[in-house]
Amino acid sequence: MEPVTDLGQYKALIKEKKGQFLRILTNNMQLAGAMTPYIAEGRLFYEDFPQGLAFYLDEGQWYELTYYWDPEGMPGSFRQEKPVIAGEMIRNGSEESAESFLGQNGFRRYRTNLQVERVLNDTDVNAVYAERKAADQGFTWRFCEDDALFEDVLNLWDGYLELGDVPLDHRLRHPEDRILCIFEGERLAAVNWWRNTRSGSEGRHTVTHRNYQHRGLAYAMLGLWCRYAAEAGARKAFTWINETNLPSLGLYSKAGFKENGRKSIQYILD
């Protein structure tokens, strides 16, 4: 692998590779400018193959793969010193071609994620009830605004979430991120993360410590997220859920979220 040194180089590599083939197979759904912070942080690398191009974003515990490949080309070797995950946004006919391409290159299907969303307006009565229920049990909440608490948040995430769930960008504190923490006394009981972008709010990493599960904390956090996001001007809240995670799907459905038809499949080379 070689580091990508600037955005111009990144664009030139892609342009050159696209010019070599009649068609190109890619899983890239982002504009080039989205790579700017990763390049500045020294986290984006590439490999140039005769039959294609691979970019590796270093996510700490894994690499996120973006590829540009000749559909008629031979398989390549994408293996690295830590797991490599390739995400595929599924469109008409794309699932079969992605499965075939990545399977030929040693990847296995890791998980399928469904996007659920909710239109934001007035906070629903059930969410208000859930917040009161949490307060009546002695729980309090506040946003994470210091490094010591953020370390506790990371430890909670690492204890419950899977490889690929928490990108490196979410393991750093950003002014635009909101991390809601629920406490019993001084003990961290539950966490929910979200980030507002334009008119939407993306939520992730909703985790309750096992000692506090089945007490309505996750549901209360979803209500608080939707309220605060709406107050900040967001018109829609959304997240991704593993299709096998039936408890989470049920929780979000209860909170008013519905599947919107968007699906992402992750493949892993480990």
Tab-separated table of C-alpha atoms in Angstrom:
chain	number	residue	atom	x	y	z
A	1	MET	CA	0.000	0.000	0.000
A	2	GLU	CA	1.002	3.585	-0.661
A	3	PRO	CA	-0.405	6.655	1.118
A	4	VAL	CA	-2.690	9.056	-0.731
A	5	THR	CA	-0.970	12.400	-0.280
A	6	ASP	CA	-3.598	14.852	-1.522
A	7	LEU	CA	-7.043	15.078	-3.108
A	8	GLY	CA	-5.592	15.783	-6.538
A	9	GLN	CA	-3.673	12.517	-6.496
A	10	TYR	CA	-6.811	10.657	-5.364
A	11	LYS	CA	-8.859	12.049	-8.250
A	12	ALA	CA	-6.068	11.411	-10.771
A	13	LEU	CA	-5.722	7.757	-9.748
A	14	ILE	CA	-9.438	7.168	-10.272
A	15	LYS	CA	-9.557	9.073	-13.568
A	16	GLU	CA	-6.596	7.125	-14.941
A	17	LYS	CA	-8.085	3.769	-13.958
A	18	LYS	CA	-11.512	4.584	-15.402
A	19	GLY	CA	-9.830	5.490	-18.685
A	20	GLN	CA	-8.266	2.030	-19.006
A	21	PHE	CA	-11.503	0.014	-19.243
A	22	LEU	CA	-14.809	0.152	-21.081
A	23	ARG	CA	-16.695	-0.466	-17.837
A	24	ILE	CA	-15.699	-0.173	-14.209
A	25	LEU	CA	-17.034	-1.988	-11.160
A	26	THR	CA	-16.969	0.084	-7.980
A	27	ASN	CA	-18.554	0.279	-4.548
A	28	ASN	CA	-17.784	3.985	-4.110
A	29	MET	CA	-20.889	6.056	-3.322
A	30	GLN	CA	-19.127	9.173	-1.989
A	31	LEU	CA	-17.986	12.383	-3.632
A	32	ALA	CA	-14.217	12.785	-3.852
A	33	GLY	CA	-14.250	15.702	-1.407
A	34	ALA	CA	-15.419	13.385	1.380
A	35	MET	CA	-11.931	11.867	1.400
A	36	THR	CA	-10.234	15.167	2.267
A	37	PRO	CA	-10.152	14.725	6.084
A	38	TYR	CA	-8.964	11.108	5.816
A	39	ILE	CA	-6.135	12.134	3.507
A	40	ALA	CA	-5.156	14.942	5.899
A	41	GLU	CA	-5.119	12.445	8.782
A	42	GLY	CA	-2.860	10.057	6.826
A	43	ARG	CA	-5.457	7.269	6.924
A	44	LEU	CA	-6.090	6.683	3.217
A	45	PHE	CA	-3.900	4.268	1.206
A	46	TYR	CA	-4.065	2.726	-2.250
A	47	GLU	CA	-2.859	-0.196	-4.327
A	48	ASP	CA	-2.688	0.012	-8.106
A	49	PHE	CA	-3.336	-3.281	-9.919
A	50	PRO	CA	-3.238	-3.961	-13.677
A	51	GLN	CA	-6.941	-4.874	-13.448
A	52	GLY	CA	-8.083	-2.208	-10.999
A	53	LEU	CA	-7.499	0.119	-8.081
A	54	ALA	CA	-8.080	-0.352	-4.358
A	55	PHE	CA	-8.283	2.282	-1.617
A	56	TYR	CA	-7.941	1.315	2.042
A	57	LEU	CA	-9.236	3.609	4.774
A	58	ASP	CA	-7.558	2.784	8.083
A	59	GLU	CA	-10.297	2.457	10.718
A	60	GLY	CA	-7.985	1.348	13.508
A	61	GLN	CA	-9.182	-2.243	13.925
A	62	TRP	CA	-9.899	-2.798	10.227
A	63	TYR	CA	-9.522	-1.316	6.751
A	64	GLU	CA	-12.530	-0.105	4.762
A	65	LEU	CA	-12.090	-1.060	1.106
A	66	THR	CA	-13.197	1.004	-1.881
A	67	TYR	CA	-12.425	-0.505	-5.277
A	68	TYR	CA	-12.505	0.350	-8.983
A	69	TRP	CA	-12.176	-2.815	-11.049
A	70	ASP	CA	-12.368	-4.165	-14.580
A	71	PRO	CA	-15.388	-6.535	-14.558
A	72	GLU	CA	-13.489	-8.783	-16.956
A	73	GLY	CA	-10.254	-8.659	-14.953
A	74	MET	CA	-8.671	-11.330	-12.827
A	75	PRO	CA	-9.143	-11.337	-9.026
A	76	GLY	CA	-6.738	-9.298	-6.925
A	77	SER	CA	-5.172	-9.770	-3.502
A	78	PHE	CA	-6.769	-7.367	-1.024
A	79	ARG	CA	-5.524	-9.105	2.125
A	80	GLN	CA	-3.794	-6.894	4.711
A	81	GLU	CA	-2.406	-7.264	8.225
A	82	LYS	CA	-5.884	-6.680	9.724
A	83	PRO	CA	-9.414	-7.411	8.499
A	84	VAL	CA	-10.670	-5.667	5.380
A	85	ILE	CA	-14.371	-4.748	5.143
A	86	ALA	CA	-16.095	-3.770	1.901
A	87	GLY	CA	-19.541	-2.181	2.052
A	88	GLU	CA	-22.024	-2.367	-0.808
A	89	MET	CA	-25.065	-0.128	-1.158
A	90	ILE	CA	-27.549	-2.366	-2.917
A	91	ARG	CA	-29.235	-1.140	-6.074
A	92	ASN	CA	-31.096	-3.055	-8.777
A	93	GLY	CA	-28.921	-5.975	-9.862
A	94	SER	CA	-25.918	-4.859	-7.817
A	95	GLU	CA	-26.122	-7.464	-5.067
A	96	GLU	CA	-25.352	-10.391	-7.360
A	97	SER	CA	-22.397	-8.681	-9.068
A	98	ALA	CA	-20.907	-7.548	-5.732
A	99	GLU	CA	-21.331	-11.017	-4.226
A	100	SER	CA	-19.583	-12.584	-7.201
A	101	PHE	CA	-16.729	-10.090	-7.358
A	102	LEU	CA	-15.948	-10.045	-3.646
A	103	GLY	CA	-16.395	-13.804	-3.302
A	104	GLN	CA	-13.817	-14.364	-6.032
A	105	ASN	CA	-11.454	-12.125	-4.071
A	106	GLY	CA	-11.751	-14.090	-0.818
A	107	PHE	CA	-14.432	-12.080	0.982
A	108	ARG	CA	-17.384	-13.602	2.800
A	109	ARG	CA	-20.705	-11.971	3.553
A	110	TYR	CA	-20.469	-10.394	6.994
A	111	ARG	CA	-23.864	-8.813	7.585
A	112	THR	CA	-26.764	-7.043	5.929
A	113	ASN	CA	-27.849	-3.692	7.339
A	114	LEU	CA	-31.256	-2.087	6.859
A	115	GLN	CA	-31.814	1.647	7.070
A	116	VAL	CA	-34.741	2.821	9.182
A	117	GLU	CA	-35.947	6.384	9.456
A	118	ARG	CA	-38.511	8.552	11.178
A	119	VAL	CA	-39.952	11.935	10.276
A	120	LEU	CA	-39.317	14.361	13.115
A	121	ASN	CA	-42.038	16.582	14.523
A	122	ASP	CA	-43.458	16.869	18.018
A	123	THR	CA	-42.090	14.301	20.458
A	124	ASP	CA	-44.588	11.458	20.730
A	125	VAL	CA	-46.389	10.708	23.979
A	126	ASN	CA	-44.773	7.268	24.374
A	127	ALA	CA	-41.267	8.762	24.270
A	128	VAL	CA	-42.187	11.339	26.918
A	129	TYR	CA	-43.565	8.527	29.070
A	130	ALA	CA	-40.302	6.568	28.639
A	131	GLU	CA	-38.224	9.540	29.756
A	132	ARG	CA	-40.384	10.007	32.855
A	133	LYS	CA	-40.144	6.298	33.608
A	134	ALA	CA	-36.335	6.486	33.454
A	135	ALA	CA	-36.320	9.535	35.731
A	136	ASP	CA	-38.687	7.838	38.172
A	137	GLN	CA	-36.192	4.976	38.465
A	138	GLY	CA	-33.484	7.404	39.521
A	139	PHE	CA	-31.641	7.705	36.208
A	140	THR	CA	-30.179	11.011	35.040
A	141	TRP	CA	-28.684	12.026	31.705
A	142	ARG	CA	-26.278	14.511	30.226
A	143	PHE	CA	-24.153	14.899	27.108
A	144	CYS	CA	-20.558	13.690	27.018
A	145	GLU	CA	-18.371	16.771	27.106
A	146	ASP	CA	-15.089	15.599	28.665
A	147	ASP	CA	-12.353	13.130	27.805
A	148	ALA	CA	-12.701	10.984	30.926
A	149	LEU	CA	-16.380	10.268	30.265
A	150	PHE	CA	-15.650	9.697	26.586
A	151	GLU	CA	-13.214	6.930	27.569
A	152	ASP	CA	-16.045	5.278	29.507
A	153	VAL	CA	-18.258	5.608	26.430
A	154	LEU	CA	-15.637	3.928	24.243
A	155	ASN	CA	-15.247	1.102	26.743
A	156	LEU	CA	-19.013	0.520	26.728
A	157	TRP	CA	-19.125	0.478	22.934
A	158	ASP	CA	-16.166	-1.881	22.698
A	159	GLY	CA	-17.790	-4.275	25.134
A	160	TYR	CA	-21.032	-4.611	23.175
A	161	LEU	CA	-20.562	-3.644	19.523
A	162	GLU	CA	-19.015	-5.630	16.682
A	163	LEU	CA	-16.045	-5.082	14.401
A	164	GLY	CA	-17.034	-2.464	11.851
A	165	ASP	CA	-19.648	-0.782	14.033
A	166	VAL	CA	-17.657	2.211	15.293
A	167	PRO	CA	-15.536	3.941	12.638
A	168	LEU	CA	-12.431	5.762	13.790
A	169	ASP	CA	-14.105	9.119	13.123
A	170	HIS	CA	-16.687	8.287	15.817
A	171	ARG	CA	-13.934	7.393	18.281
A	172	LEU	CA	-12.815	11.016	18.253
A	173	ARG	CA	-14.705	13.884	19.841
A	174	HIS	CA	-16.187	16.388	17.394
A	175	PRO	CA	-18.163	19.546	18.253
A	176	GLU	CA	-21.023	18.463	15.981
A	177	ASP	CA	-21.409	15.039	17.619
A	178	ARG	CA	-23.937	14.488	20.378
A	179	ILE	CA	-23.300	11.623	22.800
A	180	LEU	CA	-26.137	11.187	25.261
A	181	CYS	CA	-25.169	9.370	28.462
A	182	ILE	CA	-27.584	7.955	31.046
A	183	PHE	CA	-26.363	7.374	34.600
A	184	GLU	CA	-27.395	5.632	37.767
A	185	GLY	CA	-25.583	7.787	40.267
A	186	GLU	CA	-22.089	8.082	38.773
A	187	ARG	CA	-22.248	4.777	36.866
A	188	LEU	CA	-22.640	4.956	33.097
A	189	ALA	CA	-25.705	2.882	32.200
A	190	ALA	CA	-26.440	3.656	28.542
A	191	VAL	CA	-25.182	5.679	25.567
A	192	ASN	CA	-26.554	6.966	22.273
A	193	TRP	CA	-24.592	8.872	19.572
A	194	TRP	CA	-25.897	11.073	16.780
A	195	ARG	CA	-24.752	13.689	14.314
A	196	ASN	CA	-26.952	16.260	12.591
A	197	THR	CA	-26.127	16.933	8.942
A	198	ARG	CA	-28.171	19.405	6.913
A	199	SER	CA	-31.805	18.434	7.489
A	200	GLY	CA	-31.136	14.897	8.757
A	201	SER	CA	-29.828	13.285	11.928
A	202	GLU	CA	-27.907	10.011	11.845
A	203	GLY	CA	-27.951	7.976	15.043
A	204	ARG	CA	-25.573	5.157	15.927
A	205	HIS	CA	-24.156	3.067	18.768
A	206	THR	CA	-27.200	2.759	21.034
A	207	VAL	CA	-25.881	0.631	23.906
A	208	THR	CA	-27.210	-0.241	27.357
A	209	HIS	CA	-24.987	-1.935	29.916
A	210	ARG	CA	-26.276	-5.422	30.721
A	211	ASN	CA	-26.897	-4.441	34.354
A	212	TYR	CA	-29.493	-1.900	33.197
A	213	GLN	CA	-31.206	-3.637	30.300
A	214	HIS	CA	-35.007	-4.072	30.133
A	215	ARG	CA	-35.590	-0.837	32.046
A	216	GLY	CA	-36.608	1.345	29.108
A	217	LEU	CA	-33.337	3.257	28.745
A	218	ALA	CA	-32.782	2.608	25.032
A	219	TYR	CA	-36.323	3.707	24.232
A	220	ALA	CA	-35.898	6.834	26.331
A	221	MET	CA	-32.645	7.664	24.507
A	222	LEU	CA	-34.346	7.373	21.121
A	223	GLY	CA	-37.021	9.794	22.276
A	224	LEU	CA	-34.424	12.260	23.536
A	225	TRP	CA	-32.439	11.965	20.300
A	226	CYS	CA	-35.502	12.692	18.178
A	227	ARG	CA	-36.487	15.644	20.361
A	228	TYR	CA	-33.046	17.270	20.378
A	229	ALA	CA	-32.518	16.619	16.663
A	230	ALA	CA	-35.866	18.207	15.817
A	231	GLU	CA	-35.036	21.216	17.985
A	232	ALA	CA	-31.750	21.554	16.052
A	233	GLY	CA	-33.679	21.729	12.763
A	234	ALA	CA	-33.438	18.131	11.551
A	235	ARG	CA	-36.529	16.888	9.735
A	236	LYS	CA	-35.584	13.208	9.607
A	237	ALA	CA	-33.765	10.768	11.903
A	238	PHE	CA	-32.211	7.585	10.534
A	239	THR	CA	-29.877	4.728	11.400
A	240	TRP	CA	-28.664	1.335	10.171
A	241	ILE	CA	-29.585	-1.946	11.883
A	242	ASN	CA	-28.313	-5.469	11.225
A	243	GLU	CA	-31.238	-7.391	9.756
A	244	THR	CA	-30.633	-10.230	12.254
A	245	ASN	CA	-30.862	-7.866	15.239
A	246	LEU	CA	-34.559	-8.387	15.855
A	247	PRO	CA	-34.611	-6.683	19.301
A	248	SER	CA	-33.197	-3.464	17.810
A	249	LEU	CA	-35.562	-3.580	14.860
A	250	GLY	CA	-38.445	-3.981	17.288
A	251	LEU	CA	-37.207	-1.152	19.510
A	252	TYR	CA	-36.898	1.304	16.632
A	253	SER	CA	-40.251	0.265	15.219
A	254	LYS	CA	-41.853	0.978	18.598
A	255	ALA	CA	-40.193	4.414	18.524
A	256	GLY	CA	-41.797	5.215	15.160
A	257	PHE	CA	-38.983	4.276	12.771
A	258	LYS	CA	-39.741	2.422	9.538
A	259	GLU	CA	-37.590	0.669	6.939
A	260	ASN	CA	-37.062	2.918	3.910
A	261	GLY	CA	-35.843	0.246	1.461
A	262	ARG	CA	-32.156	1.137	1.609
A	263	LYS	CA	-29.890	-1.823	2.279
A	264	SER	CA	-26.155	-2.189	2.710
A	265	ILE	CA	-24.239	-5.461	2.680
A	266	GLN	CA	-20.824	-5.728	4.298
A	267	TYR	CA	-18.261	-8.319	3.223
A	268	ILE	CA	-15.142	-9.147	5.190
A	269	LEU	CA	-11.705	-10.542	4.401
A	270	ASP	CA	-10.137	-11.740	7.661
